[in-house]
Short mmCIF file of C-alpha atoms in Angstrom, two decimals:
data_model
loop_
_atom_site.label_atom_id
_atom_site.label_comp_id
_atom_site.label_asym_id
_atom_site.label_seq_id
_atom_site.Cartn_x
_atom_site.Cartn_y
_atom_site.Cartn_z
CA MET A 5 0.00 0.00 0.00
CA HIS A 6 1.30 3.48 -0.89
CA LYS A 7 3.42 5.17 1.76
CA ILE A 8 1.28 8.31 1.48
CA PHE A 9 -1.17 6.60 3.89
CA SER A 10 1.46 5.70 6.49
CA ASN A 11 0.48 8.53 8.86
CA LYS A 12 -3.26 8.44 8.19
CA LYS A 13 -5.92 6.63 10.21
CA ALA A 14 -8.86 6.94 7.82
CA ILE A 15 -9.66 7.17 4.12
CA ILE A 16 -12.90 8.82 3.04
CA PHE A 17 -14.12 8.11 -0.47
CA ASP A 18 -16.34 10.23 -2.61
CA MET A 19 -18.41 7.81 -4.69
CA ASP A 20 -19.24 9.09 -8.18
CA GLY A 21 -16.03 9.54 -10.16
CA VAL A 22 -13.99 7.79 -7.45
CA ILE A 23 -15.42 4.38 -6.54
CA ILE A 24 -17.01 4.24 -9.99
CA ASP A 25 -16.04 6.17 -13.12
CA ASN A 26 -19.59 7.14 -14.06
CA ILE A 27 -19.71 10.88 -14.66
CA SER A 28 -20.72 10.60 -18.32
CA TYR A 29 -23.85 8.68 -17.24
CA HIS A 30 -24.76 11.36 -14.70
CA ILE A 31 -24.34 14.06 -17.35
CA GLU A 32 -26.64 12.22 -19.75
CA ALA A 33 -29.19 11.54 -17.00
CA LEU A 34 -29.24 15.18 -15.94
CA LYS A 35 -29.63 16.32 -19.54
CA GLN A 36 -32.66 14.05 -19.93
CA PHE A 37 -34.11 15.14 -16.58
CA LEU A 38 -33.72 18.86 -17.29
CA LYS A 39 -35.74 18.66 -20.50
CA GLN A 40 -38.96 18.84 -18.47
CA PHE A 41 -37.78 22.24 -17.19
CA GLY A 42 -36.94 23.45 -20.70
CA LYS A 43 -33.26 23.60 -19.77
CA GLU A 44 -30.22 22.29 -21.61
CA ILE A 45 -26.65 22.06 -20.32
CA THR A 46 -23.27 21.34 -21.83
CA ASP A 47 -20.71 18.97 -20.36
CA GLU A 48 -18.67 22.01 -19.29
CA GLU A 49 -21.66 23.51 -17.48
CA PHE A 50 -22.13 20.21 -15.66
CA GLN A 51 -18.55 20.32 -14.39
CA ASN A 52 -18.74 23.98 -13.37
CA HIS A 53 -22.18 24.06 -11.78
CA TYR A 54 -23.46 20.56 -11.01
CA ASN A 55 -20.66 18.06 -10.36
CA GLY A 56 -20.37 17.41 -6.63
CA ARG A 57 -23.64 19.14 -5.74
CA THR A 58 -26.62 17.21 -4.48
CA ILE A 59 -29.54 16.68 -6.85
CA GLN A 60 -31.76 18.15 -4.12
CA GLU A 61 -29.90 21.46 -4.39
CA VAL A 62 -30.15 21.36 -8.17
CA ILE A 63 -33.92 20.81 -8.00
CA LEU A 64 -34.42 23.65 -5.52
CA GLY A 65 -32.50 25.91 -7.87
CA LEU A 66 -34.92 24.98 -10.64
CA LYS A 67 -38.05 24.92 -8.49
CA PRO A 68 -37.53 26.91 -5.27
CA GLU A 69 -41.17 26.54 -4.24
CA ALA A 70 -40.95 22.72 -4.08
CA ASP A 71 -41.47 21.14 -0.67
CA HIS A 72 -39.34 18.27 0.64
CA THR A 73 -41.67 15.57 -0.69
CA GLU A 74 -41.60 16.97 -4.21
CA VAL A 75 -37.85 17.54 -4.10
CA MET A 76 -37.24 13.90 -3.15
CA ARG A 77 -39.73 12.67 -5.77
CA LEU A 78 -37.91 14.60 -8.48
CA ALA A 79 -34.53 13.53 -7.12
CA GLU A 80 -35.52 9.88 -7.37
CA GLU A 81 -36.86 10.50 -10.88
CA LYS A 82 -33.51 11.84 -12.04
CA GLU A 83 -31.49 9.18 -10.25
CA LYS A 84 -33.62 6.37 -11.68
CA ILE A 85 -32.74 7.68 -15.16
CA TYR A 86 -29.07 7.47 -14.14
CA ARG A 87 -29.35 3.96 -12.65
CA ASP A 88 -31.18 2.69 -15.73
CA LEU A 89 -28.45 4.11 -17.96
CA TYR A 90 -25.56 2.76 -15.87
CA SER A 91 -26.85 -0.53 -14.47
CA ALA A 92 -25.49 -2.70 -17.29
CA ASP A 93 -22.09 -1.00 -17.09
CA LEU A 94 -21.64 -0.76 -13.29
CA ALA A 95 -17.95 -1.42 -12.59
CA PRO A 96 -15.34 -0.33 -10.03
CA THR A 97 -12.67 2.18 -10.92
CA PRO A 98 -9.57 0.20 -11.99
CA GLY A 99 -7.51 -1.00 -9.03
CA LEU A 100 -10.23 -0.35 -6.43
CA MET A 101 -10.93 -4.02 -5.71
CA ASP A 102 -7.26 -4.56 -4.82
CA PHE A 103 -6.97 -1.31 -2.86
CA LEU A 104 -9.89 -1.88 -0.47
CA PRO A 105 -8.62 -5.11 1.12
CA LEU A 106 -5.10 -3.65 1.31
CA ALA A 107 -6.39 -0.65 3.25
CA GLN A 108 -8.54 -2.84 5.48
CA LYS A 109 -5.60 -5.15 6.22
CA ALA A 110 -3.49 -2.09 7.12
CA GLY A 111 -6.05 -1.20 9.79
CA ILE A 112 -7.17 2.01 8.13
CA LYS A 113 -10.82 2.92 8.70
CA MET A 114 -12.83 3.74 5.59
CA ALA A 115 -16.00 5.68 4.86
CA VAL A 116 -18.01 6.89 1.89
CA ALA A 117 -19.16 10.52 1.76
CA THR A 118 -21.29 11.01 -1.33
CA SER A 119 -23.56 13.73 -2.69
CA ALA A 120 -25.77 10.95 -4.05
CA ILE A 121 -29.10 9.89 -2.56
CA THR A 122 -29.37 6.68 -0.53
CA ALA A 123 -30.73 4.62 -3.44
CA ASN A 124 -27.65 5.42 -5.52
CA ALA A 125 -25.27 4.58 -2.68
CA ASP A 126 -27.05 1.24 -2.22
CA PHE A 127 -27.00 0.64 -5.99
CA THR A 128 -23.22 1.12 -6.07
CA LEU A 129 -21.99 -0.41 -2.82
CA ASP A 130 -24.26 -3.45 -2.94
CA GLY A 131 -23.98 -3.82 -6.70
CA LEU A 132 -20.19 -4.06 -6.37
CA ASN A 133 -20.42 -6.01 -3.07
CA ILE A 134 -18.05 -3.61 -1.32
CA ARG A 135 -20.16 -2.30 1.57
CA LYS A 136 -18.27 -4.68 3.90
CA TYR A 137 -15.15 -2.53 3.60
CA PHE A 138 -16.71 0.67 4.92
CA ASP A 139 -17.19 1.63 8.56
CA ALA A 140 -19.58 4.45 7.64
CA VAL A 141 -21.61 5.58 4.63
CA ILE A 142 -22.80 9.19 4.53
CA ASP A 143 -25.08 10.29 1.71
CA SER A 144 -26.81 13.56 0.85
CA THR A 145 -29.93 12.72 2.86
CA MET A 146 -27.87 12.75 6.07
CA VAL A 147 -26.60 16.33 5.84
CA ILE A 148 -28.20 19.74 5.56
CA LYS A 149 -25.52 21.36 3.40
CA GLY A 150 -23.95 19.60 0.43
CA LYS A 151 -20.47 20.00 -1.00
CA PRO A 152 -18.57 22.38 -1.20
CA ASP A 153 -19.67 22.85 2.42
CA PRO A 154 -17.44 20.67 4.66
CA GLN A 155 -20.36 19.18 6.61
CA ILE A 156 -20.42 15.79 4.88
CA TYR A 157 -16.71 15.14 5.41
CA LEU A 158 -16.81 16.32 9.02
CA LYS A 159 -19.75 13.99 9.61
CA ALA A 160 -17.85 11.09 8.07
CA ALA A 161 -14.85 11.75 10.34
CA GLU A 162 -17.17 11.95 13.32
CA GLU A 163 -18.78 8.62 12.41
CA LEU A 164 -15.32 7.07 12.18
CA ASN A 165 -14.24 8.75 15.42
CA ILE A 166 -11.11 10.00 13.66
CA SER A 167 -9.95 13.64 13.74
CA PRO A 168 -10.07 15.41 10.34
CA GLU A 169 -6.31 15.92 10.16
CA ASN A 170 -5.88 12.13 10.31
CA CYS A 171 -8.18 11.57 7.32
CA VAL A 172 -7.31 11.57 3.64
CA VAL A 173 -10.07 12.08 1.08
CA LEU A 174 -10.32 10.67 -2.44
CA GLU A 175 -12.20 13.13 -4.67
CA ASP A 176 -12.70 13.92 -8.34
CA ALA A 177 -14.91 17.05 -8.25
CA LEU A 178 -13.88 20.63 -7.52
CA ALA A 179 -16.76 21.09 -5.08
CA GLY A 180 -15.77 17.92 -3.26
CA ILE A 181 -12.11 18.90 -3.07
CA GLN A 182 -13.12 22.25 -1.60
CA SER A 183 -15.40 20.47 0.88
CA ALA A 184 -12.64 18.14 2.08
CA LYS A 185 -10.04 20.90 2.33
CA SER A 186 -12.47 23.10 4.27
CA ALA A 187 -12.89 20.17 6.66
CA GLY A 188 -9.14 20.23 7.29
CA MET A 189 -8.37 17.03 5.40
CA ASP A 190 -5.69 16.12 2.87
CA VAL A 191 -6.97 15.21 -0.59
CA ILE A 192 -5.93 12.85 -3.36
CA GLY A 193 -7.52 13.92 -6.63
CA LEU A 194 -8.70 11.46 -9.28
CA TYR A 195 -8.80 12.83 -12.81
CA THR A 196 -11.79 10.82 -13.96
CA SER A 197 -14.36 13.55 -14.55
CA LEU A 198 -11.79 16.31 -15.12
CA GLU A 199 -8.46 16.46 -16.89
CA LYS A 200 -5.38 16.18 -14.68
CA GLU A 201 -4.45 19.82 -15.26
CA GLU A 202 -7.95 20.92 -14.22
CA LEU A 203 -7.48 19.56 -10.71
CA PRO A 204 -6.25 22.25 -8.30
CA ASP A 205 -2.79 22.49 -6.79
CA GLY A 206 -2.21 21.59 -3.17
CA LEU A 207 -3.30 17.94 -3.42
CA LEU A 208 -1.30 15.03 -1.99
CA MET A 209 -1.42 13.31 -5.38
CA LYS A 210 -3.25 13.37 -8.69
CA ILE A 211 -4.09 9.87 -9.91
CA LYS A 212 -6.00 8.28 -12.78
CA ASN A 213 -7.08 5.20 -10.82
CA PHE A 214 -6.25 3.07 -7.80
CA HIS A 215 -3.44 1.12 -9.44
CA GLU A 216 -1.20 4.07 -8.51
CA LEU A 217 -2.01 3.55 -4.81
CA ASN A 218 -1.65 -0.22 -4.60
CA GLY A 219 2.15 -0.26 -4.56
CA SER A 220 4.50 0.88 -1.79
CA ALA A 221 6.08 3.78 -3.73
#
């Protein structure tokens, strides 16, 4: 396991774009969902304004008068489009299935902190049969403020009973990186949804997939 984790007690994983390389499916799902609001977005607009945010926040931006019940109904509508698109292609990011048991064997606690709704977290973790590796799973329904607010990462650290400075976060989205850094955590950036040069400076590493973390370098 990579020496970068030698002084860390916990690893917190974002899900979309980290555990699974699925951003293109989310973009297509959101494009289809937004048609009912007469709105179209480009891939660039998705990265700048939507990636890392919760779908609940997106819906409230489109329909501020919606109550919680309607927001969650529309959120599930959008996420069902995504799950239908991705279900046949669900696969872990390369190297993940080797990395998880290595981290577990090293005694490092692990959690998921995702902007997704519960149904998507279940779809991914149970679909890949990897829930057993995680000591905590925090999704967007468990926090009031989504990324880039640090709340979700602070909650994950609290659930693990590990101080933020002893956690390292794996993120692919700018909002998520900001969230983790605001929580006082170090970040490893995956360039799955963005190009490597689009990831900000100040990260521990920039990696394409988990193969780069499975060695001792």
